Tab-separated table of N, CA and C and ligand atoms in Angstrom:
chain	number	residue	atom	x	y	z
A	1202	UNK	N	102.666	116.984	135.111
A	1202	UNK	CA	104.370	117.178	135.906
A	1202	UNK	C	104.314	116.975	137.273
A	1203	UNK	N	105.159	115.251	137.201
A	1203	UNK	CA	104.848	115.187	138.627
A	1203	UNK	C	105.731	115.810	139.741
A	1204	UNK	N	105.434	115.174	141.062
A	1204	UNK	CA	105.626	116.707	141.916
A	1204	UNK	C	107.746	116.696	142.065
A	1205	UNK	N	108.146	116.018	142.444
A	1205	UNK	CA	110.043	115.984	141.645
A	1205	UNK	C	109.811	116.905	140.532
A	1206	UNK	N	110.066	116.149	139.592
A	1206	UNK	CA	110.020	117.119	138.113
A	1206	UNK	C	109.749	118.562	138.197
A	1207	UNK	N	108.595	118.879	139.126
A	1207	UNK	CA	108.098	119.904	138.817
A	1207	UNK	C	109.037	121.067	140.106
A	1208	UNK	N	109.579	119.775	141.678
A	1208	UNK	CA	110.488	120.705	142.001
A	1208	UNK	C	111.958	120.542	141.445
A	1209	UNK	N	112.556	119.999	140.442
A	1209	UNK	CA	113.869	120.185	139.827
A	1209	UNK	C	113.350	121.430	138.487
A	1210	UNK	N	112.058	121.553	138.002
A	1210	UNK	CA	112.335	122.436	137.226
A	1210	UNK	C	112.129	124.287	137.792
A	1211	UNK	N	111.686	124.157	139.247
A	1211	UNK	CA	111.759	124.938	140.002
A	1211	UNK	C	113.335	125.663	140.649
A	1212	UNK	N	113.836	124.626	140.997
A	1212	UNK	CA	114.745	124.888	141.480
A	1212	UNK	C	116.058	125.165	140.314
A	1213	UNK	N	116.231	124.334	138.795
A	1213	UNK	CA	116.652	124.933	137.842
A	1213	UNK	C	116.353	125.895	137.498
A	1214	UNK	N	114.965	126.623	137.266
A	1214	UNK	CA	114.715	128.173	137.511
A	1214	UNK	C	115.357	129.147	138.325
A	1215	UNK	N	115.586	128.858	139.696
A	1215	UNK	CA	116.109	129.737	140.265
A	1215	UNK	C	117.571	129.895	139.710
A	1216	UNK	N	118.199	128.760	139.386
A	1216	UNK	CA	119.630	128.687	139.252
A	1216	UNK	C	119.789	129.418	137.942
A	1217	UNK	N	118.958	129.781	137.643
A	1217	UNK	CA	119.234	130.812	136.363
A	1217	UNK	C	119.038	131.848	136.557
A	1218	UNK	N	118.729	132.283	137.364
A	1218	UNK	CA	118.404	133.828	138.529
A	1218	UNK	C	120.011	133.845	138.584
A	1219	UNK	N	120.762	135.171	138.120
A	1219	UNK	CA	121.859	135.874	138.620
A	1219	UNK	C	121.988	136.194	140.068
A	1220	UNK	N	123.264	136.216	140.850
A	1220	UNK	CA	122.974	137.156	141.994
A	1220	UNK	C	122.606	138.220	142.162
A	1221	UNK	N	122.714	138.557	141.371
A	1221	UNK	CA	122.729	140.080	141.139
A	1221	UNK	C	121.396	140.365	140.682
A	1222	UNK	N	120.620	139.082	140.086
A	1222	UNK	CA	119.452	139.442	139.595
A	1222	UNK	C	119.010	139.795	137.722
A	1223	UNK	N	120.337	139.460	137.410
A	1223	UNK	CA	120.335	139.478	135.789
A	1223	UNK	C	119.762	138.129	135.561
A	1224	UNK	N	119.279	137.978	134.328
A	1224	UNK	CA	118.095	136.730	134.084
A	1224	UNK	C	119.154	135.997	132.996
A	1225	UNK	N	120.008	134.833	133.722
A	1225	UNK	CA	120.569	134.363	132.790
A	1225	UNK	C	119.996	132.904	131.421
A	1226	UNK	N	118.635	132.789	132.201
A	1226	UNK	CA	118.403	132.008	131.175
A	1226	UNK	C	117.673	132.184	129.640
A	1227	UNK	N	118.146	133.570	128.999
A	1227	UNK	CA	117.727	134.436	127.846
A	1227	UNK	C	118.536	134.027	126.717
A	1228	UNK	N	120.137	134.293	127.846
A	1228	UNK	CA	121.292	133.879	126.794
A	1228	UNK	C	121.535	132.971	126.600
A	1229	UNK	N	122.140	133.310	124.873
A	1229	UNK	CA	122.864	132.224	124.279
A	1229	UNK	C	123.659	131.214	124.536
A	1230	UNK	N	124.915	131.646	124.984
A	1230	UNK	CA	125.721	130.775	125.666
A	1230	UNK	C	125.875	130.497	126.100
A	1231	UNK	N	124.267	130.788	127.519
A	1231	UNK	CA	123.826	129.875	128.987
A	1231	UNK	C	122.975	127.852	127.954
A	1232	UNK	N	122.343	128.680	126.916
A	1232	UNK	CA	121.970	127.609	126.542
A	1232	UNK	C	122.212	126.733	125.985
A	1233	UNK	N	123.247	127.336	124.633
A	1233	UNK	CA	123.849	126.198	124.086
A	1233	UNK	C	125.054	125.772	124.920
A	1234	UNK	N	124.787	125.737	125.986
A	1234	UNK	CA	126.402	125.254	127.188
A	1234	UNK	C	127.420	125.891	127.555
A	1235	UNK	N	127.694	126.644	126.291
A	1235	UNK	CA	129.088	127.008	126.490
A	1235	UNK	C	129.664	128.491	127.506
A	1236	UNK	N	128.199	129.005	127.750
A	1236	UNK	CA	128.586	129.308	129.999
A	1236	UNK	C	127.776	128.696	130.770
A	1237	UNK	N	128.467	128.528	132.197
A	1237	UNK	CA	127.721	127.823	132.567
A	1237	UNK	C	126.616	128.880	133.627
A	1238	UNK	N	126.806	130.509	133.311
A	1238	UNK	CA	125.687	131.426	134.131
A	1238	UNK	C	126.400	131.582	134.982
A	1239	UNK	N	125.549	132.447	136.148
A	1239	UNK	CA	126.124	132.805	137.020
A	1239	UNK	C	126.025	131.688	138.121
A	1240	UNK	N	125.794	130.438	138.360
A	1240	UNK	CA	125.444	129.816	139.776
A	1240	UNK	C	125.614	128.243	138.921
A	1241	UNK	N	125.218	127.808	138.040
A	1241	UNK	CA	125.133	126.120	137.756
A	1241	UNK	C	127.321	126.246	138.319
A	1242	UNK	N	127.093	124.724	138.429
A	1242	UNK	CA	128.034	123.987	138.649
A	1242	UNK	C	128.857	124.054	140.326
A	1243	UNK	N	129.044	125.139	140.940
A	1243	UNK	CA	129.248	125.482	142.082
A	1243	UNK	C	129.270	124.093	142.934
A	1244	UNK	N	127.807	123.688	142.994
A	1244	UNK	CA	126.932	122.201	143.964
A	1244	UNK	C	127.586	121.595	144.067
A	1245	UNK	N	128.221	121.129	142.638
A	1245	UNK	CA	128.347	119.478	141.880
A	1245	UNK	C	130.320	119.477	141.984
A	1246	UNK	N	130.719	120.676	141.862
A	1246	UNK	CA	132.370	120.462	142.296
A	1246	UNK	C	132.771	121.281	140.725
A	1247	UNK	N	132.240	120.820	139.935
A	1247	UNK	CA	132.692	121.583	138.338
A	1247	UNK	C	133.352	123.067	138.118
A	1248	UNK	N	132.642	123.820	139.389
A	1248	UNK	CA	133.362	124.951	139.238
A	1248	UNK	C	133.419	125.462	140.624
A	1249	UNK	N	135.167	126.087	140.737
A	1249	UNK	CA	135.487	126.230	142.112
A	1249	UNK	C	134.949	127.799	142.475
A	1250	UNK	N	134.320	128.365	143.472
A	1250	UNK	CA	133.875	129.716	144.237
A	1250	UNK	C	135.031	130.387	144.205
A	1251	UNK	N	136.351	129.556	144.978
A	1251	UNK	CA	137.311	130.637	145.214
A	1251	UNK	C	137.757	131.258	144.027
A	1252	UNK	N	137.255	130.794	142.783
A	1252	UNK	CA	138.298	131.347	141.466
A	1252	UNK	C	137.640	131.974	140.912
A	1253	UNK	N	135.829	132.584	140.938
A	1253	UNK	CA	135.068	133.458	140.814
A	1253	UNK	C	135.574	134.589	141.034
A	1254	UNK	N	135.275	135.075	139.539
A	1254	UNK	CA	135.565	136.780	139.694
A	1254	UNK	C	135.339	138.097	140.299
A	1255	UNK	N	133.614	137.583	140.325
A	1255	UNK	CA	132.383	138.288	140.767
A	1255	UNK	C	132.218	138.486	141.684
A	1256	UNK	N	132.622	139.493	142.642
A	1256	UNK	CA	132.286	139.182	144.088
A	1256	UNK	C	131.093	139.419	144.937
A	1257	UNK	N	130.600	139.527	143.980
A	1257	UNK	CA	128.824	139.546	144.190
A	1257	UNK	C	128.356	137.935	144.581
A	1258	UNK	N	129.043	137.346	143.631
A	1258	UNK	CA	128.356	135.893	143.644
A	1258	UNK	C	129.485	134.638	144.531
A	1259	UNK	N	130.736	135.168	145.246
A	1259	UNK	CA	131.339	134.669	146.135
A	1259	UNK	C	131.329	134.937	147.223
A	1260	UNK	N	129.928	136.170	147.385
A	1260	UNK	CA	129.676	136.271	148.707
A	1260	UNK	C	128.160	135.671	148.947
A	1261	UNK	N	127.208	135.691	147.637
A	1261	UNK	CA	125.317	135.431	148.004
A	1261	UNK	C	125.710	133.675	147.553
A	1262	UNK	N	126.539	132.662	146.798
A	1262	UNK	CA	126.961	131.688	147.224
A	1262	UNK	C	127.579	130.709	148.229
A	1263	UNK	N	129.167	132.000	148.448
A	1263	UNK	CA	129.191	131.601	150.039
A	1263	UNK	C	127.936	131.766	151.218
A	1264	UNK	N	127.354	132.263	151.145
A	1264	UNK	CA	126.177	132.306	152.359
A	1264	UNK	C	125.339	131.024	151.777
A	1265	UNK	N	125.181	130.932	150.560
A	1265	UNK	CA	124.426	129.836	150.594
A	1265	UNK	C	122.697	129.942	150.068
A	1266	UNK	N	122.693	131.329	149.593
A	1266	UNK	CA	121.812	131.676	148.734
A	1266	UNK	C	121.096	132.455	147.497
A	1267	UNK	N	120.154	131.475	147.315
A	1267	UNK	CA	119.685	131.653	145.421
A	1267	UNK	C	120.313	132.846	145.134
A	1268	UNK	N	119.949	134.076	145.992
A	1268	UNK	CA	120.773	135.896	145.133
A	1268	UNK	C	120.703	136.642	146.159
A	1269	UNK	N	120.538	137.683	145.931
A	1269	UNK	CA	121.104	139.022	146.770
A	1269	UNK	C	119.805	138.943	147.248
A	1270	UNK	N	118.724	138.905	146.542
A	1270	UNK	CA	117.367	139.359	148.053
A	1270	UNK	C	116.951	138.603	148.639
A	1271	UNK	N	117.773	137.472	149.237
A	1271	UNK	CA	117.797	136.252	150.056
A	1271	UNK	C	118.711	137.030	151.191
A	1272	UNK	N	119.288	138.141	151.227
A	1272	UNK	CA	120.268	138.872	152.073
A	1272	UNK	C	119.718	139.758	153.152
A	1273	UNK	N	119.895	139.613	154.084
A	1273	UNK	CA	119.253	140.928	155.222
A	1273	UNK	C	119.706	141.652	155.065
A	1274	UNK	N	121.293	141.673	154.304
A	1274	UNK	CA	121.871	143.110	154.521
A	1274	UNK	C	121.560	143.615	153.178
A	1275	UNK	N	121.410	143.352	152.838
A	1275	UNK	CA	121.233	144.366	150.937
A	1275	UNK	C	121.311	145.563	150.850
A	1276	UNK	N	120.313	146.015	152.058
A	1276	UNK	CA	120.319	147.594	152.086
A	1276	UNK	C	122.098	148.610	152.474
A	1277	UNK	N	122.697	147.664	153.155
A	1277	UNK	CA	123.661	148.493	153.869
A	1277	UNK	C	124.855	147.647	153.107
A	1278	UNK	N	124.714	146.672	151.975
A	1278	UNK	CA	126.131	145.798	151.260
A	1278	UNK	C	126.417	146.768	150.176
A	1279	UNK	N	127.993	147.534	150.152
A	1279	UNK	CA	128.676	147.812	149.339
A	1279	UNK	C	128.672	147.281	148.244
A	1280	UNK	N	128.666	146.046	148.192
A	1280	UNK	CA	129.574	145.275	147.092
A	1280	UNK	C	128.267	145.638	145.885
A	1281	UNK	N	127.265	145.217	146.232
A	1281	UNK	CA	126.197	145.285	145.294
A	1281	UNK	C	125.221	146.750	145.485
A	1282	UNK	N	125.201	147.129	145.477
A	1282	UNK	CA	125.027	148.815	146.059
A	1282	UNK	C	126.017	149.852	144.880
A	1283	UNK	N	127.351	149.382	144.648
A	1283	UNK	CA	128.399	150.027	144.354
A	1283	UNK	C	127.841	149.034	142.819
A	1284	UNK	N	127.549	147.630	142.805
A	1284	UNK	CA	127.239	147.293	141.008
A	1284	UNK	C	125.884	148.586	140.747
A	1285	UNK	N	125.155	148.213	141.040
A	1285	UNK	CA	123.496	148.767	141.106
A	1285	UNK	C	123.794	150.485	140.927
A	1286	UNK	N	124.635	150.955	140.985
A	1286	UNK	CA	124.733	152.220	141.357
A	1286	UNK	C	125.558	152.542	139.887
A	1287	UNK	N	126.416	151.575	139.309
A	1287	UNK	CA	126.968	151.858	137.695
A	1287	UNK	C	126.124	152.421	137.090
A	1288	UNK	N	127.016	152.964	135.899
A	1288	UNK	CA	126.367	153.838	134.819
A	1288	UNK	C	125.940	152.598	134.251
A	1289	UNK	N	124.795	152.812	133.369
A	1289	UNK	CA	124.393	151.603	132.602
A	1289	UNK	C	122.872	151.112	133.133
A	1290	UNK	N	121.908	151.322	131.662
A	1290	UNK	CA	120.260	150.708	132.689
A	1290	UNK	C	120.407	149.638	132.821
A	1291	UNK	N	121.333	148.272	132.550
A	1291	UNK	CA	120.841	147.645	132.738
A	1291	UNK	C	121.019	146.972	134.294
A	1292	UNK	N	122.209	147.767	134.982
A	1292	UNK	CA	122.654	148.221	136.935
A	1292	UNK	C	121.030	147.855	137.597
A	1293	UNK	N	120.472	149.154	136.781
A	1293	UNK	CA	119.093	149.840	137.409
A	1293	UNK	C	117.944	148.191	137.559
A	1294	UNK	N	117.761	147.698	136.286
A	1294	UNK	CA	117.131	146.991	135.888
A	1294	UNK	C	117.320	145.338	137.248
A	1295	UNK	N	119.167	145.084	137.113
A	1295	UNK	CA	119.101	143.697	137.970
A	1295	UNK	C	118.448	144.045	139.257
A	1296	UNK	N	118.727	145.653	139.870
A	1296	UNK	CA	118.201	146.017	141.334
A	1296	UNK	C	117.379	145.649	141.127
A	1297	UNK	N	116.127	146.348	140.421
A	1297	UNK	CA	114.988	145.937	139.735
A	1297	UNK	C	113.842	144.173	140.223
A	1298	UNK	N	114.973	143.802	139.650
A	1298	UNK	CA	114.783	142.385	139.540
A	1298	UNK	C	114.713	141.956	141.013
A	1299	UNK	N	115.840	142.242	142.076
A	1299	UNK	CA	116.005	141.521	143.065
A	1299	UNK	C	115.448	142.282	144.594
A	1300	UNK	N	114.693	143.693	143.621
A	1300	UNK	CA	113.615	143.921	144.847
A	1300	UNK	C	111.991	143.688	144.470
A	1301	UNK	N	111.985	142.947	143.369
A	1301	UNK	CA	110.886	142.503	142.927
A	1301	UNK	C	110.449	141.196	143.757
A	1302	UNK	N	112.199	140.578	143.360
A	1302	UNK	CA	112.174	138.982	144.191
A	1302	UNK	C	112.415	139.018	145.730
A	1303	UNK	N	112.624	140.430	146.646
A	1303	UNK	CA	112.553	140.269	147.805
A	1303	UNK	C	110.174	140.519	148.315
A	1304	UNK	N	110.051	141.559	146.909
A	1304	UNK	CA	108.539	141.703	147.511
A	1304	UNK	C	107.763	140.555	147.605
A	1305	UNK	N	108.174	139.695	146.071
A	1305	UNK	CA	106.704	138.837	145.750
A	1305	UNK	C	107.572	137.620	145.562
A	1306	UNK	N	108.945	137.338	145.824
A	1306	UNK	CA	109.150	135.940	145.814
A	1306	UNK	C	110.024	134.983	144.559
A	1307	UNK	N	110.226	134.441	143.989
A	1307	UNK	CA	111.285	133.701	142.603
A	1307	UNK	C	109.801	133.102	142.183
A	1308	UNK	N	109.132	132.468	142.281
A	1308	UNK	CA	108.055	132.100	141.945
A	1308	UNK	C	107.234	133.232	141.138
A	1309	UNK	N	107.089	134.269	141.652
A	1309	UNK	CA	106.409	135.502	140.651
A	1309	UNK	C	106.978	135.778	139.614
A	1310	UNK	N	108.172	135.730	140.040
A	1310	UNK	CA	109.591	136.764	138.987
A	1310	UNK	C	109.737	135.776	137.869
A	1311	UNK	N	109.698	135.035	138.458
A	1311	UNK	CA	110.013	133.539	137.166
A	1311	UNK	C	108.686	133.583	136.040
A	1312	UNK	N	107.642	134.316	137.162
A	1312	UNK	CA	106.350	133.749	135.597
A	1312	UNK	C	106.913	134.947	134.955
A	1313	UNK	N	107.286	135.717	135.213
A	1313	UNK	CA	107.589	137.250	134.271
A	1313	UNK	C	108.826	137.044	133.454
A	1314	UNK	N	110.296	136.685	133.825
A	1314	UNK	CA	111.203	136.463	133.205
A	1314	UNK	C	111.118	135.522	132.151
A	1315	UNK	N	110.525	134.188	132.799
A	1315	UNK	CA	110.390	133.717	130.830
A	1315	UNK	C	109.502	134.200	129.894
A	1316	UNK	N	109.161	135.412	130.050
A	1316	UNK	CA	108.759	135.800	128.764
A	1316	UNK	C	109.842	137.081	128.320
A	1317	UNK	N	110.648	137.026	129.157
A	1317	UNK	CA	111.829	137.772	128.610
A	1317	UNK	C	112.681	136.974	127.721
A	1318	UNK	N	113.757	138.370	126.659
A	1318	UNK	CA	113.921	138.077	126.008
A	1318	UNK	C	115.464	138.290	126.077
A	1319	UNK	N	115.797	138.791	127.186
A	1319	UNK	CA	117.624	139.421	127.448
A	1319	UNK	C	117.613	139.377	129.259
A	1320	UNK	N	118.461	139.364	129.337
A	1320	UNK	CA	118.589	139.782	130.763
A	1320	UNK	C	117.684	140.054	131.663
A	1321	UNK	N	117.069	140.935	131.522
A	1321	UNK	CA	116.410	142.074	131.947
A	1321	UNK	C	115.105	141.945	131.214
A	1322	UNK	N	113.753	142.416	131.774
A	1322	UNK	CA	112.824	142.797	131.263
A	1322	UNK	C	111.672	143.610	131.741
A	1323	UNK	N	110.706	143.599	131.111
A	1323	UNK	CA	109.594	144.900	131.806
A	1323	UNK	C	109.060	143.846	132.966
A	1324	UNK	N	107.902	144.050	133.811
A	1324	UNK	CA	106.998	144.200	134.529
A	1324	UNK	C	105.973	144.807	134.248
A	1325	UNK	N	104.762	143.666	134.920
A	1325	UNK	CA	102.997	143.895	134.538
A	1325	UNK	C	102.495	145.625	135.424
B	2472	SF4	S1	127.412	140.065	137.404
B	2472	SF4	FE1	128.448	138.590	139.256
B	2472	SF4	S2	125.981	137.966	140.208
B	2472	SF4	FE2	125.624	139.175	138.681
B	2472	SF4	S3	125.246	137.768	136.956
B	2472	SF4	FE3	126.939	138.127	136.681
B	2472	SF4	S4	128.312	136.696	137.963
B	2472	SF4	FE4	126.624	136.544	138.917
B	2473	SF4	S1	126.149	140.513	151.492
B	2473	SF4	FE1	125.860	141.834	149.645
B	2473	SF4	S2	126.901	140.605	148.251
B	2473	SF4	FE2	126.784	139.458	149.937
B	2473	SF4	S3	124.640	138.300	149.598
B	2473	SF4	FE3	124.405	140.058	151.053
B	2473	SF4	S4	123.730	141.288	149.671
B	2473	SF4	FE4	124.421	139.939	148.160
């Protein structure tokens, strides 16, 4: 793989991580093109961020971040923490994904997440 292709693949992979930590790449509608996932299409003008319903992504993409892992205010942010505190196993797993990225970076996260069959999964 040449450097440009490798870089594009990496950028594409990061775009497949939702702002909140949900991993879009495993999802069938995303892979068949019926859903653009969390982040695809905003930078090309295909989608309008002002029309997005998710407050997390409006904030995160609006600030130019790849995910909330890049945000220095994450510990005090009520938007993301109220989402993570919701009832349901997946919310804790999305929090775990963002915490993992904060500690280890996107590349290490993607190495693990590429083996998942769901929007979240196991860590070693
Ligand atoms: S809940 Fe919001 S931030 Fe998370 S993947 Fe869905 S649109 Fe993106
Ligand atoms: S302020 Fe909250 S929602 Fe916005 S980028 Fe930071 S953690 Fe995410």
